[in-house]
């Protein structure tokens, strides 16, 4: 989900500024970093990652307007139709979302941003981010980002969960949960953190495994 380019930036920021003492003519083995020290960098990494992603996503709003602005009225009309389906319940919305398809962001997912809900309705496709924010525009609930860190960021997946625990993933109604930790087991057995995000892409909470 998150872009590899952002990962490279994070690695540089968190680990790329060290040096070797110039007066030593022989190489000495660098001591290993204790696991607890590595783990202490995870939350700062998450905050930097989300800050970069938020900036990229907000910058893309103008691009959406340029690409799909002429079809905005149609997109908003489709969005209103989905809101009516959501009022009928999760199953009705799940059926309505069958018209959408999953598709990675450009450059193999490396250009990782969110498309506005009305623009997603114009395109009729998107990735997990677009799906989560589309659902968030349709009904009350919570956006969760399921992350995996092993030394540094590895992968993540966004889902939307209604107040009753119905999970929407990649434009599909994908089961029910009682506890957010179940999302880790469901989508990534190696998850390390589950982040609660607001609709304006701000971190509301970080849950560690």
PDB file of C-alpha atoms in Angstrom:
ATOM      1  CA  UNK A   1       0.000   0.000   0.000  1.00  0.00           C
ATOM      2  CA  UNK A   2       2.538   2.582   1.100  1.00  0.00           C
ATOM      3  CA  UNK A   3       5.017   3.615  -1.557  1.00  0.00           C
ATOM      4  CA  UNK A   4       8.493   2.092  -1.672  1.00  0.00           C
ATOM      5  CA  UNK A   5       9.893   5.522  -2.385  1.00  0.00           C
ATOM      6  CA  UNK A   6       8.606   6.705   0.982  1.00  0.00           C
ATOM      7  CA  UNK A   7      10.238   3.682   2.578  1.00  0.00           C
ATOM      8  CA  UNK A   8      13.578   4.677   1.096  1.00  0.00           C
ATOM      9  CA  UNK A   9      13.151   8.169   2.505  1.00  0.00           C
ATOM     10  CA  UNK A  10      12.341   6.741   5.929  1.00  0.00           C
ATOM     11  CA  UNK A  11      15.328   4.426   5.911  1.00  0.00           C
ATOM     12  CA  UNK A  12      17.560   7.364   5.064  1.00  0.00           C
ATOM     13  CA  UNK A  13      16.046   9.543   7.755  1.00  0.00           C
ATOM     14  CA  UNK A  14      16.110   6.931  10.482  1.00  0.00           C
ATOM     15  CA  UNK A  15      19.276   5.004   9.709  1.00  0.00           C
ATOM     16  CA  UNK A  16      21.221   6.712   6.907  1.00  0.00           C
ATOM     17  CA  UNK A  17      23.213   9.380   8.757  1.00  0.00           C
ATOM     18  CA  UNK A  18      25.903   7.323  10.445  1.00  0.00           C
ATOM     19  CA  UNK A  19      29.612   7.409   9.632  1.00  0.00           C
ATOM     20  CA  UNK A  20      32.843   5.540  10.255  1.00  0.00           C
ATOM     21  CA  UNK A  21      35.611   7.064  12.356  1.00  0.00           C
ATOM     22  CA  UNK A  22      38.273   8.309   9.922  1.00  0.00           C
ATOM     23  CA  UNK A  23      41.293   7.696  12.097  1.00  0.00           C
ATOM     24  CA  UNK A  24      40.834   3.929  12.200  1.00  0.00           C
ATOM     25  CA  UNK A  25      42.686   2.047   9.471  1.00  0.00           C
ATOM     26  CA  UNK A  26      41.077  -1.283  10.200  1.00  0.00           C
ATOM     27  CA  UNK A  27      37.460  -2.217  10.058  1.00  0.00           C
ATOM     28  CA  UNK A  28      35.684  -3.012  13.259  1.00  0.00           C
ATOM     29  CA  UNK A  29      32.394  -4.851  13.425  1.00  0.00           C
ATOM     30  CA  UNK A  30      29.538  -2.533  14.242  1.00  0.00           C
ATOM     31  CA  UNK A  31      27.610  -3.617  17.315  1.00  0.00           C
ATOM     32  CA  UNK A  32      24.113  -4.847  16.581  1.00  0.00           C
ATOM     33  CA  UNK A  33      21.238  -2.544  17.431  1.00  0.00           C
ATOM     34  CA  UNK A  34      19.243  -3.971  20.348  1.00  0.00           C
ATOM     35  CA  UNK A  35      15.685  -4.952  19.321  1.00  0.00           C
ATOM     36  CA  UNK A  36      14.168  -2.615  21.877  1.00  0.00           C
ATOM     37  CA  UNK A  37      16.030   0.315  20.311  1.00  0.00           C
ATOM     38  CA  UNK A  38      14.794  -0.630  16.837  1.00  0.00           C
ATOM     39  CA  UNK A  39      11.239  -0.972  18.112  1.00  0.00           C
ATOM     40  CA  UNK A  40      11.464   2.479  19.691  1.00  0.00           C
ATOM     41  CA  UNK A  41      11.858   3.950  16.188  1.00  0.00           C
ATOM     42  CA  UNK A  42       8.623   2.444  14.884  1.00  0.00           C
ATOM     43  CA  UNK A  43       6.244   5.101  16.159  1.00  0.00           C
ATOM     44  CA  UNK A  44       8.378   7.994  14.829  1.00  0.00           C
ATOM     45  CA  UNK A  45       8.623   6.154  11.504  1.00  0.00           C
ATOM     46  CA  UNK A  46       4.845   5.748  11.403  1.00  0.00           C
ATOM     47  CA  UNK A  47       4.327   9.447  12.057  1.00  0.00           C
ATOM     48  CA  UNK A  48       6.819  10.460   9.361  1.00  0.00           C
ATOM     49  CA  UNK A  49       5.318   7.966   6.905  1.00  0.00           C
ATOM     50  CA  UNK A  50       1.795   9.258   7.494  1.00  0.00           C
ATOM     51  CA  UNK A  51       2.911  12.872   7.269  1.00  0.00           C
ATOM     52  CA  UNK A  52       4.534  12.271   3.875  1.00  0.00           C
ATOM     53  CA  UNK A  53       1.550  10.292   2.633  1.00  0.00           C
ATOM     54  CA  UNK A  54      -0.901  12.934   3.849  1.00  0.00           C
ATOM     55  CA  UNK A  55       1.044  15.670   2.050  1.00  0.00           C
ATOM     56  CA  UNK A  56       1.116  13.636  -1.184  1.00  0.00           C
ATOM     57  CA  UNK A  57      -2.594  12.835  -0.939  1.00  0.00           C
ATOM     58  CA  UNK A  58      -3.648  16.429  -0.305  1.00  0.00           C
ATOM     59  CA  UNK A  59      -1.443  17.601  -3.186  1.00  0.00           C
ATOM     60  CA  UNK A  60      -3.257  15.119  -5.449  1.00  0.00           C
ATOM     61  CA  UNK A  61      -6.607  16.842  -4.859  1.00  0.00           C
ATOM     62  CA  UNK A  62      -5.704  19.408  -7.509  1.00  0.00           C
ATOM     63  CA  UNK A  63      -4.685  16.644  -9.919  1.00  0.00           C
ATOM     64  CA  UNK A  64      -8.063  14.935  -9.429  1.00  0.00           C
ATOM     65  CA  UNK A  65      -9.765  18.216 -10.293  1.00  0.00           C
ATOM     66  CA  UNK A  66      -7.714  18.558 -13.470  1.00  0.00           C
ATOM     67  CA  UNK A  67      -8.252  14.965 -14.599  1.00  0.00           C
ATOM     68  CA  UNK A  68     -11.866  14.385 -13.597  1.00  0.00           C
ATOM     69  CA  UNK A  69     -13.299  17.844 -12.859  1.00  0.00           C
ATOM     70  CA  UNK A  70     -15.456  17.766 -15.947  1.00  0.00           C
ATOM     71  CA  UNK A  71     -17.153  14.629 -14.626  1.00  0.00           C
ATOM     72  CA  UNK A  72     -17.473  15.783 -11.023  1.00  0.00           C
ATOM     73  CA  UNK A  73     -21.271  16.143 -11.151  1.00  0.00           C
ATOM     74  CA  UNK A  74     -21.565  12.555 -12.373  1.00  0.00           C
ATOM     75  CA  UNK A  75     -19.172  11.342  -9.667  1.00  0.00           C
ATOM     76  CA  UNK A  76     -21.116  13.123  -6.948  1.00  0.00           C
ATOM     77  CA  UNK A  77     -24.356  11.658  -8.301  1.00  0.00           C
ATOM     78  CA  UNK A  78     -22.925   8.136  -8.050  1.00  0.00           C
ATOM     79  CA  UNK A  79     -21.662   8.951  -4.568  1.00  0.00           C
ATOM     80  CA  UNK A  80     -25.184   9.939  -3.508  1.00  0.00           C
ATOM     81  CA  UNK A  81     -26.522   6.661  -4.906  1.00  0.00           C
ATOM     82  CA  UNK A  82     -23.985   4.773  -2.791  1.00  0.00           C
ATOM     83  CA  UNK A  83     -25.063   6.755   0.280  1.00  0.00           C
ATOM     84  CA  UNK A  84     -28.622   5.539  -0.266  1.00  0.00           C
ATOM     85  CA  UNK A  85     -27.316   1.970  -0.461  1.00  0.00           C
ATOM     86  CA  UNK A  86     -25.320   2.492   2.755  1.00  0.00           C
ATOM     87  CA  UNK A  87     -28.480   3.661   4.522  1.00  0.00           C
ATOM     88  CA  UNK A  88     -30.002   0.283   3.669  1.00  0.00           C
ATOM     89  CA  UNK A  89     -27.175  -1.487   5.501  1.00  0.00           C
ATOM     90  CA  UNK A  90     -23.705  -2.990   4.931  1.00  0.00           C
ATOM     91  CA  UNK A  91     -24.933  -5.836   2.720  1.00  0.00           C
ATOM     92  CA  UNK A  92     -26.723  -3.453   0.367  1.00  0.00           C
ATOM     93  CA  UNK A  93     -23.616  -1.282   0.169  1.00  0.00           C
ATOM     94  CA  UNK A  94     -21.439  -4.344  -0.398  1.00  0.00           C
ATOM     95  CA  UNK A  95     -23.575  -5.275  -3.382  1.00  0.00           C
ATOM     96  CA  UNK A  96     -23.445  -1.725  -4.742  1.00  0.00           C
ATOM     97  CA  UNK A  97     -19.655  -1.713  -4.481  1.00  0.00           C
ATOM     98  CA  UNK A  98     -19.461  -4.747  -6.773  1.00  0.00           C
ATOM     99  CA  UNK A  99     -19.342  -2.297  -9.673  1.00  0.00           C
ATOM    100  CA  UNK A 100     -15.929  -1.096  -8.452  1.00  0.00           C
ATOM    101  CA  UNK A 101     -12.678  -2.965  -9.096  1.00  0.00           C
ATOM    102  CA  UNK A 102      -9.356  -3.052  -7.301  1.00  0.00           C
ATOM    103  CA  UNK A 103      -6.425  -1.522  -9.136  1.00  0.00           C
ATOM    104  CA  UNK A 104      -3.017  -0.487  -7.835  1.00  0.00           C
ATOM    105  CA  UNK A 105      -1.966   3.127  -7.899  1.00  0.00           C
ATOM    106  CA  UNK A 106       0.317   4.131 -10.809  1.00  0.00           C
ATOM    107  CA  UNK A 107       3.938   2.966 -11.095  1.00  0.00           C
ATOM    108  CA  UNK A 108       3.179  -0.391  -9.513  1.00  0.00           C
ATOM    109  CA  UNK A 109       1.689   1.246  -6.434  1.00  0.00           C
ATOM    110  CA  UNK A 110       4.721   3.481  -5.828  1.00  0.00           C
ATOM    111  CA  UNK A 111       2.690   6.662  -6.375  1.00  0.00           C
ATOM    112  CA  UNK A 112       0.601   5.924  -3.330  1.00  0.00           C
ATOM    113  CA  UNK A 113      -2.127   8.481  -2.639  1.00  0.00           C
ATOM    114  CA  UNK A 114      -5.858   8.703  -1.975  1.00  0.00           C
ATOM    115  CA  UNK A 115      -8.378   9.588  -4.657  1.00  0.00           C
ATOM    116  CA  UNK A 116     -11.299  11.699  -3.449  1.00  0.00           C
ATOM    117  CA  UNK A 117     -14.543   9.708  -3.133  1.00  0.00           C
ATOM    118  CA  UNK A 118     -16.309  11.504  -5.986  1.00  0.00           C
ATOM    119  CA  UNK A 119     -13.281  10.923  -8.245  1.00  0.00           C
ATOM    120  CA  UNK A 120     -13.202   7.248  -7.280  1.00  0.00           C
ATOM    121  CA  UNK A 121     -16.850   7.117  -8.381  1.00  0.00           C
ATOM    122  CA  UNK A 122     -15.813   8.563 -11.739  1.00  0.00           C
ATOM    123  CA  UNK A 123     -12.975   6.066 -12.213  1.00  0.00           C
ATOM    124  CA  UNK A 124     -14.886   3.114 -10.755  1.00  0.00           C
ATOM    125  CA  UNK A 125     -11.629   1.594  -9.494  1.00  0.00           C
ATOM    126  CA  UNK A 126      -8.903   2.209  -6.957  1.00  0.00           C
ATOM    127  CA  UNK A 127      -6.726   0.604  -4.304  1.00  0.00           C
ATOM    128  CA  UNK A 128      -7.327  -0.069  -0.605  1.00  0.00           C
ATOM    129  CA  UNK A 129      -6.810   3.594   0.302  1.00  0.00           C
ATOM    130  CA  UNK A 130      -9.449   4.770  -2.154  1.00  0.00           C
ATOM    131  CA  UNK A 131     -11.829   2.060  -0.952  1.00  0.00           C
ATOM    132  CA  UNK A 132     -11.404   3.017   2.721  1.00  0.00           C
ATOM    133  CA  UNK A 133     -12.002   6.719   2.107  1.00  0.00           C
ATOM    134  CA  UNK A 134     -14.951   6.040  -0.161  1.00  0.00           C
ATOM    135  CA  UNK A 135     -16.604   3.987   2.590  1.00  0.00           C
ATOM    136  CA  UNK A 136     -15.741   6.650   5.162  1.00  0.00           C
ATOM    137  CA  UNK A 137     -17.671   9.164   3.049  1.00  0.00           C
ATOM    138  CA  UNK A 138     -20.720   6.893   3.049  1.00  0.00           C
ATOM    139  CA  UNK A 139     -21.235   5.849   6.676  1.00  0.00           C
ATOM    140  CA  UNK A 140     -19.969   6.194  10.250  1.00  0.00           C
ATOM    141  CA  UNK A 141     -16.997   4.051  11.217  1.00  0.00           C
ATOM    142  CA  UNK A 142     -13.213   3.923  11.479  1.00  0.00           C
ATOM    143  CA  UNK A 143     -10.325   3.776   9.022  1.00  0.00           C
ATOM    144  CA  UNK A 144      -7.580   1.372  10.082  1.00  0.00           C
ATOM    145  CA  UNK A 145      -4.088   1.055   8.607  1.00  0.00           C
ATOM    146  CA  UNK A 146      -2.562  -2.364   9.329  1.00  0.00           C
ATOM    147  CA  UNK A 147       1.211  -1.982   9.239  1.00  0.00           C
ATOM    148  CA  UNK A 148       4.215  -4.287   9.399  1.00  0.00           C
ATOM    149  CA  UNK A 149       7.616  -3.132  10.591  1.00  0.00           C
ATOM    150  CA  UNK A 150      10.661  -5.411  10.579  1.00  0.00           C
ATOM    151  CA  UNK A 151      13.565  -3.060  11.256  1.00  0.00           C
ATOM    152  CA  UNK A 152      11.744  -0.556   9.042  1.00  0.00           C
ATOM    153  CA  UNK A 153       8.424  -0.314   7.203  1.00  0.00           C
ATOM    154  CA  UNK A 154       7.522  -3.382   5.121  1.00  0.00           C
ATOM    155  CA  UNK A 155       3.888  -3.210   4.086  1.00  0.00           C
ATOM    156  CA  UNK A 156       0.414  -2.058   5.038  1.00  0.00           C
ATOM    157  CA  UNK A 157      -3.261  -2.332   4.193  1.00  0.00           C
ATOM    158  CA  UNK A 158      -6.174   0.024   4.789  1.00  0.00           C
ATOM    159  CA  UNK A 159      -9.700  -1.058   5.670  1.00  0.00           C
ATOM    160  CA  UNK A 160     -12.877   0.636   6.830  1.00  0.00           C
ATOM    161  CA  UNK A 161     -14.843  -0.791   9.763  1.00  0.00           C
ATOM    162  CA  UNK A 162     -18.389   0.268  10.594  1.00  0.00           C
ATOM    163  CA  UNK A 163     -19.506   0.960  14.154  1.00  0.00           C
ATOM    164  CA  UNK A 164     -21.006  -2.541  14.217  1.00  0.00           C
ATOM    165  CA  UNK A 165     -17.714  -4.154  13.174  1.00  0.00           C
ATOM    166  CA  UNK A 166     -18.449  -4.812   9.488  1.00  0.00           C
ATOM    167  CA  UNK A 167     -15.175  -4.732   7.532  1.00  0.00           C
ATOM    168  CA  UNK A 168     -14.925  -3.212   4.051  1.00  0.00           C
ATOM    169  CA  UNK A 169     -11.714  -4.040   2.182  1.00  0.00           C
ATOM    170  CA  UNK A 170     -10.976  -3.238  -1.477  1.00  0.00           C
ATOM    171  CA  UNK A 171     -14.615  -2.327  -2.230  1.00  0.00           C
ATOM    172  CA  UNK A 172     -15.979  -5.515  -0.663  1.00  0.00           C
ATOM    173  CA  UNK A 173     -17.846  -6.342   2.521  1.00  0.00           C
ATOM    174  CA  UNK A 174     -15.257  -8.675   3.987  1.00  0.00           C
ATOM    175  CA  UNK A 175     -16.569 -10.085   7.248  1.00  0.00           C
ATOM    176  CA  UNK A 176     -17.022  -8.800  10.770  1.00  0.00           C
ATOM    177  CA  UNK A 177     -14.723  -8.187  13.755  1.00  0.00           C
ATOM    178  CA  UNK A 178     -15.176  -7.450  17.441  1.00  0.00           C
ATOM    179  CA  UNK A 179     -11.667  -6.131  18.130  1.00  0.00           C
ATOM    180  CA  UNK A 180      -9.306  -4.150  15.820  1.00  0.00           C
ATOM    181  CA  UNK A 181      -6.517  -6.644  16.570  1.00  0.00           C
ATOM    182  CA  UNK A 182      -8.464  -9.194  14.563  1.00  0.00           C
ATOM    183  CA  UNK A 183      -7.638  -7.107  11.490  1.00  0.00           C
ATOM    184  CA  UNK A 184      -3.977  -7.986  11.890  1.00  0.00           C
ATOM    185  CA  UNK A 185      -4.734 -11.698  11.954  1.00  0.00           C
ATOM    186  CA  UNK A 186      -7.086 -11.320   8.995  1.00  0.00           C
ATOM    187  CA  UNK A 187      -4.873  -9.326   6.632  1.00  0.00           C
ATOM    188  CA  UNK A 188      -1.264  -9.684   7.777  1.00  0.00           C
ATOM    189  CA  UNK A 189      -0.041 -12.360  10.147  1.00  0.00           C
ATOM    190  CA  UNK A 190       3.168 -10.341  10.643  1.00  0.00           C
ATOM    191  CA  UNK A 191       1.424  -7.079  11.575  1.00  0.00           C
ATOM    192  CA  UNK A 192       3.154  -4.968  14.203  1.00  0.00           C
ATOM    193  CA  UNK A 193       0.901  -1.886  14.442  1.00  0.00           C
ATOM    194  CA  UNK A 194      -2.675  -0.893  13.708  1.00  0.00           C
ATOM    195  CA  UNK A 195      -3.153   2.836  13.185  1.00  0.00           C
ATOM    196  CA  UNK A 196      -6.496   4.591  13.511  1.00  0.00           C
ATOM    197  CA  UNK A 197      -6.788   7.393  10.949  1.00  0.00           C
ATOM    198  CA  UNK A 198      -9.194  10.295  10.795  1.00  0.00           C
ATOM    199  CA  UNK A 199     -10.911  11.299   7.580  1.00  0.00           C
ATOM    200  CA  UNK A 200      -8.338  14.076   7.080  1.00  0.00           C
ATOM    201  CA  UNK A 201      -5.505  11.521   7.315  1.00  0.00           C
ATOM    202  CA  UNK A 202      -4.398  12.377  10.831  1.00  0.00           C
ATOM    203  CA  UNK A 203      -3.242   9.717  13.278  1.00  0.00           C
ATOM    204  CA  UNK A 204      -5.767   9.230  16.056  1.00  0.00           C
ATOM    205  CA  UNK A 205      -4.119   6.255  17.778  1.00  0.00           C
ATOM    206  CA  UNK A 206      -1.360   3.679  17.303  1.00  0.00           C
ATOM    207  CA  UNK A 207      -1.875   0.168  18.621  1.00  0.00           C
ATOM    208  CA  UNK A 208       1.254  -2.010  18.926  1.00  0.00           C
ATOM    209  CA  UNK A 209       1.080  -5.772  18.738  1.00  0.00           C
TER     210      UNK A 209
END
